[in-house]
mmCIF file of C-alpha atoms in Angstrom:
data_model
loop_
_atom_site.group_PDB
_atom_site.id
_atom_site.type_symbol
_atom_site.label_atom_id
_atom_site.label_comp_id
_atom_site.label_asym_id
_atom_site.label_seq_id
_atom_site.Cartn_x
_atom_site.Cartn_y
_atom_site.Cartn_z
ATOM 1 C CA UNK A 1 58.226 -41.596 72.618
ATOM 2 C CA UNK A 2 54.264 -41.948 72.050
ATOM 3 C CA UNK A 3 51.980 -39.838 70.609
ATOM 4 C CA UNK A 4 48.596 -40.967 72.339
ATOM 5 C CA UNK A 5 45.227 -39.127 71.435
ATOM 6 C CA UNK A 6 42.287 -39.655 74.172
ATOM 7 C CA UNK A 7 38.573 -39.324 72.959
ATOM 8 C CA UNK A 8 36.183 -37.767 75.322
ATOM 9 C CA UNK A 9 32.840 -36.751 74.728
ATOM 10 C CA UNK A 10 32.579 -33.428 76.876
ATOM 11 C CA UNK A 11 34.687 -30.977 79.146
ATOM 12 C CA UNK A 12 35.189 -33.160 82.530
ATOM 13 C CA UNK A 13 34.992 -37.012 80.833
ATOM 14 C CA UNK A 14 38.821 -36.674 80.794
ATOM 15 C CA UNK A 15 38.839 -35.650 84.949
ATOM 16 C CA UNK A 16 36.687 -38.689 85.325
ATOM 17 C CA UNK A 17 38.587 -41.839 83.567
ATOM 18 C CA UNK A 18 41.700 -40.980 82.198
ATOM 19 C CA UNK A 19 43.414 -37.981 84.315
ATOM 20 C CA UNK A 20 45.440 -40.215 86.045
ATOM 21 C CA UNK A 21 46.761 -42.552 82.822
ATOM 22 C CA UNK A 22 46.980 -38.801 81.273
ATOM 23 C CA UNK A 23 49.278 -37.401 83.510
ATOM 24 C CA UNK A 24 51.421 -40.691 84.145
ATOM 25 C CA UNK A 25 51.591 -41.000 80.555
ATOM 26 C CA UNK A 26 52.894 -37.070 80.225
ATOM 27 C CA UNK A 27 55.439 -38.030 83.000
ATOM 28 C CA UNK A 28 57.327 -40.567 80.524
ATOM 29 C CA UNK A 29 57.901 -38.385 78.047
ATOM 30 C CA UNK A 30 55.090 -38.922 76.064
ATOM 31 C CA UNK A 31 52.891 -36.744 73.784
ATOM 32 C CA UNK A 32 49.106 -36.430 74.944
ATOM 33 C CA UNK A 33 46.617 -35.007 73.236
ATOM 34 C CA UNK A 34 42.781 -34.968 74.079
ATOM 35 C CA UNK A 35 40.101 -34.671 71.300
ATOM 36 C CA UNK A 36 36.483 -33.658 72.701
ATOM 37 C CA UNK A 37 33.398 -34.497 70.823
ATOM 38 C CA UNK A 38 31.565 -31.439 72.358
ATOM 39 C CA UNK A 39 31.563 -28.218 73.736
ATOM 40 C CA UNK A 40 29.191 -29.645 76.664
ATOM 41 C CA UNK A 41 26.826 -26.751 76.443
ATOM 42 C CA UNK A 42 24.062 -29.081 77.175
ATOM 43 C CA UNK A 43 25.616 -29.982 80.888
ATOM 44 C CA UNK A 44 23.574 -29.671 83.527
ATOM 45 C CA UNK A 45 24.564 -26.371 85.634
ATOM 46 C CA UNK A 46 23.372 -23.314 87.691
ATOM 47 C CA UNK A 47 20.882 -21.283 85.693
ATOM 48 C CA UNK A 48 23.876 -18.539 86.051
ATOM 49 C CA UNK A 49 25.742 -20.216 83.877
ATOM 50 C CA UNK A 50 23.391 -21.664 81.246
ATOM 51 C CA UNK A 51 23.615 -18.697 78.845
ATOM 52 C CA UNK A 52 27.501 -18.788 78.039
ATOM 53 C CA UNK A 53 28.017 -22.915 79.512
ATOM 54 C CA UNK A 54 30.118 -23.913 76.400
ATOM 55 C CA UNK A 55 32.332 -20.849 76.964
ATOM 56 C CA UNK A 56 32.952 -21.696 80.747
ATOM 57 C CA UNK A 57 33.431 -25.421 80.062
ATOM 58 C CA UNK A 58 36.017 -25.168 77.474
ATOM 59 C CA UNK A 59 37.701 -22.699 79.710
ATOM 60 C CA UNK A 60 37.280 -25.430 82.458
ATOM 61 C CA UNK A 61 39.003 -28.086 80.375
ATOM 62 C CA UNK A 62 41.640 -25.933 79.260
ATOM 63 C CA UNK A 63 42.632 -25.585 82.691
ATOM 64 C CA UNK A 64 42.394 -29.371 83.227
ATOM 65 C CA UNK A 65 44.430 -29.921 80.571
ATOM 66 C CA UNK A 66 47.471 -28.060 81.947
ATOM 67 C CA UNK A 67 47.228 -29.735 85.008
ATOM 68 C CA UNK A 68 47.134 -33.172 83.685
ATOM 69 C CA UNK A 69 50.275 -32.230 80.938
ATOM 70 C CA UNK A 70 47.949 -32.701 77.935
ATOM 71 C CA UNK A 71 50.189 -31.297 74.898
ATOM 72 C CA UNK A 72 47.292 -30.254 72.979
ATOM 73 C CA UNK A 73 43.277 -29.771 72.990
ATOM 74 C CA UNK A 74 40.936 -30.330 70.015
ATOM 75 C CA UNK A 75 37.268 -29.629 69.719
ATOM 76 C CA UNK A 76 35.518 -31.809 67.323
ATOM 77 C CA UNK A 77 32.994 -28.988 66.774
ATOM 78 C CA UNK A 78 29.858 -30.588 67.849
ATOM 79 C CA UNK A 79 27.438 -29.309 70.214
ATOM 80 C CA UNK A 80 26.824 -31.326 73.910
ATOM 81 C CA UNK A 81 23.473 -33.525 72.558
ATOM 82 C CA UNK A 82 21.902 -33.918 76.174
ATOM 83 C CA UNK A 83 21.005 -36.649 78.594
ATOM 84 C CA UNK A 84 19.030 -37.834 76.072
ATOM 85 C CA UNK A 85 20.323 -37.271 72.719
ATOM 86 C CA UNK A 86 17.679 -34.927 72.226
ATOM 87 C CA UNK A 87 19.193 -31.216 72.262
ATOM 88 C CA UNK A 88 19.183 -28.656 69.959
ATOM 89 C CA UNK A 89 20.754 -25.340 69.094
ATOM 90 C CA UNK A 90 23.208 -23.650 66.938
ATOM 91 C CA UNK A 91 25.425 -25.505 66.038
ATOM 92 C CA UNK A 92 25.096 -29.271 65.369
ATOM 93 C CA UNK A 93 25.032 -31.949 68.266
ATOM 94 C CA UNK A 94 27.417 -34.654 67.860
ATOM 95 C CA UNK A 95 24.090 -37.001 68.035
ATOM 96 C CA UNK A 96 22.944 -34.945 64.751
ATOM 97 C CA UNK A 97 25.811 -35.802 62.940
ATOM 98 C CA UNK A 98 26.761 -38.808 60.898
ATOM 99 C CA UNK A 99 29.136 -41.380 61.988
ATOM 100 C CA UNK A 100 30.823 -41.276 59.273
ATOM 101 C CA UNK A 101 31.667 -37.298 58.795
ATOM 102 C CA UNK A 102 32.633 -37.205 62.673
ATOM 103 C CA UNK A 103 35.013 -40.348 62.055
ATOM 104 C CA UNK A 104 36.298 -38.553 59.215
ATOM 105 C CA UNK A 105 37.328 -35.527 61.563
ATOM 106 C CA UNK A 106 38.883 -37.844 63.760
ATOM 107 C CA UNK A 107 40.368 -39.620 62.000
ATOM 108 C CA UNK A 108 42.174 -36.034 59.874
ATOM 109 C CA UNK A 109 43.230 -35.262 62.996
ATOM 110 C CA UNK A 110 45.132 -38.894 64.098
ATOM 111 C CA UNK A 111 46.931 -38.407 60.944
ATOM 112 C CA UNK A 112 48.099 -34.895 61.142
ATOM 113 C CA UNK A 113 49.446 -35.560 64.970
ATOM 114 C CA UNK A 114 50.406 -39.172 63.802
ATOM 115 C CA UNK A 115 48.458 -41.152 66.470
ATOM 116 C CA UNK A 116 50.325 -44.197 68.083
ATOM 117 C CA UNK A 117 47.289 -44.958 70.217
ATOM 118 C CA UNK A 118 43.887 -43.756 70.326
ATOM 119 C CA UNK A 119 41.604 -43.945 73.413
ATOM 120 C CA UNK A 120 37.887 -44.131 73.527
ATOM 121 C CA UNK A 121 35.007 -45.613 75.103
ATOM 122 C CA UNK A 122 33.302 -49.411 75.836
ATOM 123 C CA UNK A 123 30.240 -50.662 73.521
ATOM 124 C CA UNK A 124 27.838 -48.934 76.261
ATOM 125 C CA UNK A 125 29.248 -45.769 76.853
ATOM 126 C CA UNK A 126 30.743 -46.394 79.999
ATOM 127 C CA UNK A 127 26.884 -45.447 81.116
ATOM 128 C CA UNK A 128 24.593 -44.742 77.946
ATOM 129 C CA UNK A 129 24.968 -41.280 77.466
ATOM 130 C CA UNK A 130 24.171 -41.022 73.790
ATOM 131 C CA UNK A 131 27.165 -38.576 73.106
ATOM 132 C CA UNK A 132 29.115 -41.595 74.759
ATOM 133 C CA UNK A 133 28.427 -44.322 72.902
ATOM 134 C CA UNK A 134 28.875 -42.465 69.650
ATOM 135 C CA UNK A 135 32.239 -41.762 70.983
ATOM 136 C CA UNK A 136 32.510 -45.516 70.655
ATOM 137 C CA UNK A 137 31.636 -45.826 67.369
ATOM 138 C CA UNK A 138 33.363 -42.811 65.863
ATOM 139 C CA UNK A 139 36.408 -44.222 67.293
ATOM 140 C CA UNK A 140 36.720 -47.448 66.271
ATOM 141 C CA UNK A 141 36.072 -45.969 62.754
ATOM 142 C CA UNK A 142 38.592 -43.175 62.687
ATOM 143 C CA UNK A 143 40.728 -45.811 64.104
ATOM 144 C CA UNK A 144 40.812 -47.867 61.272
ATOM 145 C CA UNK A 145 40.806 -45.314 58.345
ATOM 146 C CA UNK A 146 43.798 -43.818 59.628
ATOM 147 C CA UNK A 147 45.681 -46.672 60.638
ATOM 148 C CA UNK A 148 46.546 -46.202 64.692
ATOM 149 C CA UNK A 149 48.246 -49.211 65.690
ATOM 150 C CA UNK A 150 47.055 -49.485 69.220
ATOM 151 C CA UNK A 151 43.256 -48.577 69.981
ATOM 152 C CA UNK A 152 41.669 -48.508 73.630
ATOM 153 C CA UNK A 153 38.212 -48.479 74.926
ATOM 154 C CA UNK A 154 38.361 -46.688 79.009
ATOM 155 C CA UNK A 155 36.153 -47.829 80.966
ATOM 156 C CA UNK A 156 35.492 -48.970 84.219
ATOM 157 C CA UNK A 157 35.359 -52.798 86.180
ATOM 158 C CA UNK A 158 31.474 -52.959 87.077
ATOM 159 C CA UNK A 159 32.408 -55.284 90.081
ATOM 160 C CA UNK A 160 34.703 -52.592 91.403
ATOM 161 C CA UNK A 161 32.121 -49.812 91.287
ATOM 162 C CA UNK A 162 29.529 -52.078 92.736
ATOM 163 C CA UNK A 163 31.441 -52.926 95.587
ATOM 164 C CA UNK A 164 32.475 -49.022 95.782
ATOM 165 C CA UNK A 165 29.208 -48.158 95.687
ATOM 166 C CA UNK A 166 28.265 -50.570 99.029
ATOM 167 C CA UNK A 167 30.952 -49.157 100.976
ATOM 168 C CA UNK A 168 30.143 -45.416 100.199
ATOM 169 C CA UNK A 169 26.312 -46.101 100.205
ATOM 170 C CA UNK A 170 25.821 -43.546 103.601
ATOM 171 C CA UNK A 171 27.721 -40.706 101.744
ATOM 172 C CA UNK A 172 25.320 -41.409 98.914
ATOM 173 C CA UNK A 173 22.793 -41.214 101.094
ATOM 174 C CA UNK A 174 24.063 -38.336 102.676
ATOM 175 C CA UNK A 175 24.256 -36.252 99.359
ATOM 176 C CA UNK A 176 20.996 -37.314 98.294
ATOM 177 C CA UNK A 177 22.590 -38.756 95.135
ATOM 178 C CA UNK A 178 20.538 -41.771 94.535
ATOM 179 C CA UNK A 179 21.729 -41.462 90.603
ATOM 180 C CA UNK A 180 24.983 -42.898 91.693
ATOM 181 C CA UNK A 181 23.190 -46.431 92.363
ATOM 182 C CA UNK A 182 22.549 -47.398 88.534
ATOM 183 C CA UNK A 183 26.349 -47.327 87.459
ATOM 184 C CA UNK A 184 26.456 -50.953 89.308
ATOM 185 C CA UNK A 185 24.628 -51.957 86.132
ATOM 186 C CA UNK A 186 27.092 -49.313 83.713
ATOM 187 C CA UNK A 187 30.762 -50.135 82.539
ATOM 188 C CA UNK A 188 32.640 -53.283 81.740
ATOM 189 C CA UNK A 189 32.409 -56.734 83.033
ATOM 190 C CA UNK A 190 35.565 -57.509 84.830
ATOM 191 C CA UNK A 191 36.274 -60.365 82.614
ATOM 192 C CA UNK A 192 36.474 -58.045 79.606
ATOM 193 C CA UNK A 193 38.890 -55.620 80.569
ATOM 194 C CA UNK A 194 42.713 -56.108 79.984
ATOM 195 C CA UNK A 195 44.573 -53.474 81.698
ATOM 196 C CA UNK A 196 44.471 -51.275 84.598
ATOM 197 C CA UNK A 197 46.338 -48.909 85.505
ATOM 198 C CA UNK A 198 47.626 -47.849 89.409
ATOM 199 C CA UNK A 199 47.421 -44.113 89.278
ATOM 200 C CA UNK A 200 47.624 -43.827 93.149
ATOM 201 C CA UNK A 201 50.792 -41.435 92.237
ATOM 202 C CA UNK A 202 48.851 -39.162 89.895
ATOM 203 C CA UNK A 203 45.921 -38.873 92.203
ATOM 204 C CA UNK A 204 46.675 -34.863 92.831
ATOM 205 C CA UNK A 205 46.351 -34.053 89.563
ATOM 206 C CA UNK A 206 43.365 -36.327 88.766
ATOM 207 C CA UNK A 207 41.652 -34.507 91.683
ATOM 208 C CA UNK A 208 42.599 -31.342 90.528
ATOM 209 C CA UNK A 209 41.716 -31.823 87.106
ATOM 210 C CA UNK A 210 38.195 -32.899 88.304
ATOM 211 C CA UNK A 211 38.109 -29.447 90.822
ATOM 212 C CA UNK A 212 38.715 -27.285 87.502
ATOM 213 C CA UNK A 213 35.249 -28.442 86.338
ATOM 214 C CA UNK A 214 33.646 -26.680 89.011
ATOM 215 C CA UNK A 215 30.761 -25.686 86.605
ATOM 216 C CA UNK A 216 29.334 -29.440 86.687
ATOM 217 C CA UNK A 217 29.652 -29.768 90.579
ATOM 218 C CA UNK A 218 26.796 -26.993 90.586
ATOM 219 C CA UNK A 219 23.266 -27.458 89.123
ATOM 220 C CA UNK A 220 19.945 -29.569 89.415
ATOM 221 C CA UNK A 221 18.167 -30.443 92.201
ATOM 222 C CA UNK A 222 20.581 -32.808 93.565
ATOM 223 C CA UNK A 223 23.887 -32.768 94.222
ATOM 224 C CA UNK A 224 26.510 -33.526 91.517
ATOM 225 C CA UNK A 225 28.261 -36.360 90.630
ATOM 226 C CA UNK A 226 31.977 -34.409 90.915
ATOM 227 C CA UNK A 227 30.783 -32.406 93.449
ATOM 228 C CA UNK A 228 30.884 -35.959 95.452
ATOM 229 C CA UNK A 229 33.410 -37.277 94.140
ATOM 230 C CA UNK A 230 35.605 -34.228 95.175
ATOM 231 C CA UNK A 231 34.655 -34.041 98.671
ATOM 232 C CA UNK A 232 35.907 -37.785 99.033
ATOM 233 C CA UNK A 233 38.134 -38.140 102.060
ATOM 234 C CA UNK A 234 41.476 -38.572 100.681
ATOM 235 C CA UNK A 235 41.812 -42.396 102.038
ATOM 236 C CA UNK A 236 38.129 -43.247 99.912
ATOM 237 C CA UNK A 237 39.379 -40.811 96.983
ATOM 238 C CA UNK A 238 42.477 -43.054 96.968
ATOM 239 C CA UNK A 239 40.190 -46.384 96.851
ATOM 240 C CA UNK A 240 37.820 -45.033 94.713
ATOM 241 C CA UNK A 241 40.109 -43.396 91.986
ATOM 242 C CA UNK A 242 43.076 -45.349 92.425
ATOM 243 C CA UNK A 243 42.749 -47.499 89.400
ATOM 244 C CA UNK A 244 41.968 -47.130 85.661
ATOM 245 C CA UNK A 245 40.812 -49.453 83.848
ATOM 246 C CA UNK A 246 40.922 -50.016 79.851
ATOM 247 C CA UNK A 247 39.717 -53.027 77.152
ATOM 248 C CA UNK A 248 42.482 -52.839 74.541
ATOM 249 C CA UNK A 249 40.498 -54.065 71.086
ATOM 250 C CA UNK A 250 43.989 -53.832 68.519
ATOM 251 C CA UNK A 251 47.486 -53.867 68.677
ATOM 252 C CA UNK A 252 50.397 -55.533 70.950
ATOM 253 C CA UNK A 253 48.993 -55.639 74.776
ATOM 254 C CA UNK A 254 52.463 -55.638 76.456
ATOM 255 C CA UNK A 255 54.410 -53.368 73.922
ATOM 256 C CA UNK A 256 52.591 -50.117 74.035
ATOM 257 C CA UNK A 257 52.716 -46.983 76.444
ATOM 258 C CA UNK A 258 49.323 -48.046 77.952
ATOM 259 C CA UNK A 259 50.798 -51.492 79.235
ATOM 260 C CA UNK A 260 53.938 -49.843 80.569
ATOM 261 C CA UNK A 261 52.737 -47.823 83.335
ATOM 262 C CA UNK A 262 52.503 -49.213 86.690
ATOM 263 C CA UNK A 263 49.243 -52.194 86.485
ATOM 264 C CA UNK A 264 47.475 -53.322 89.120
#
């Protein structure tokens, strides 16, 4: 069996691309780990919740995690760096940091659990969030200095979500969540991507996993991108989170844990 480490930038990226690949993956026997950037502190949330927000997050992935069969969770040990890239606080953003030292970390920790695969993000960030695309970068590079024979970027078919995006447009409208509109533009053209993965089975625990954030489905002065997403029907949570998709940049494409669970 595998050992496959998936790296997310915050507490609730995991709910929101891989949960279902997570939990099919943890279902063949394999070892899955998940490696977060940040503590998320820096998530937008209900003023309640702003003073101890890393706290609650990490507790919020830590349930995830259990639902989704995730062997083990590591914390980079950077700081959420905002919307923006802009934050500040005690303890140094992951924007803040170099490349290189967080790659370094990464890559320490691929070693010690003796990655098979490593999972990241596309060029863009999926959709520009500056902790995102570092994720990108930082990847690539631990990748490489500690050898993992298989690397993945997650990401998401732009022509899918654009077409998702038409049909749900009056629940959009509905929630006031006009934000949702500019991921048409976000993600991976079509033509790039190389698997993806039917998680229609694993959809329980991918919804679950994105309930157990419940402190970024509160916040801001319009509703929430999970707290959407969550109150999906369970026919248009089935269409719209059915599917995973992934741009494999190194290694055999057919021969690797990735490629052997169910494709659409």
């Amino acid at each position: 069996m595998a050992t496959i480490v998936f790296f997310h930038a915050h507490p609730d990226d995991e709910a929101l691309l891989t949960a279902g690949t997570m939990r099919g993956l943890h279902e063949c026997g394999h070892e899955v780990h998940l490696v977060v950037a940040t503590n998320g502190e820096a998530g937008l949330s209900d003023s309640a919740l702003t003073g101890n927000l890393a706290e609650i997050r990490m507790k919020e992935l830590s349930v995830s995690s259990a639902i989704l069969g995730i062997s083990q969770v590591h914390w980079l040990g950077y700081a959420d760096s905002g919307l923006h890239g802009d934050a500040s606080g005690s303890t140094i953003t992951f924007c803040q940091a170099s490349i290189d030292e967080a790659a370094q970390k990464l890559a320490e920790y691929l070693e010690n659990v003796h990655a098979d695969v490593v999972v990241g993000y596309d060029s863009t960030g999926g959709y520009g969030h500056p902790d995102h695309v570092r994720v990108h970068h930082v990847m690539h590079q631990a990748a490489v200095h500690a050898n993992v024979e298989h690397v993945f970027e997650a990401t998401a078919d732009r022509q899918s979500i654009a077409r998702l995006l038409e049909i749900v447009k009056p629940l959009i409208n509905l929630f006031k969540a006009d934000e949702l509109f500019a991921l048409a533009d976000s993600f991976t053209p079509r033509a790039d991507i190389t698997h993806t993965v039917n998680v229609k089975s694993w959809l329980g625990p991918k919804r679950a996993s994105m309930k157990a954030h419940a402190s970024q489905a509160v916040g801001g002065s319009t509703p929430r991108t999970l707290q959407v997403f969550v109150k999906f029907p369970r026919p248009l949570f089935k269409k719209a989170f059915g599917r995973e998709w992934y741009k494999q940049t190194h290694g055999d494409r057919v021969n690797n844990p990735i490629a052997r669970l169910p494709q659409v």
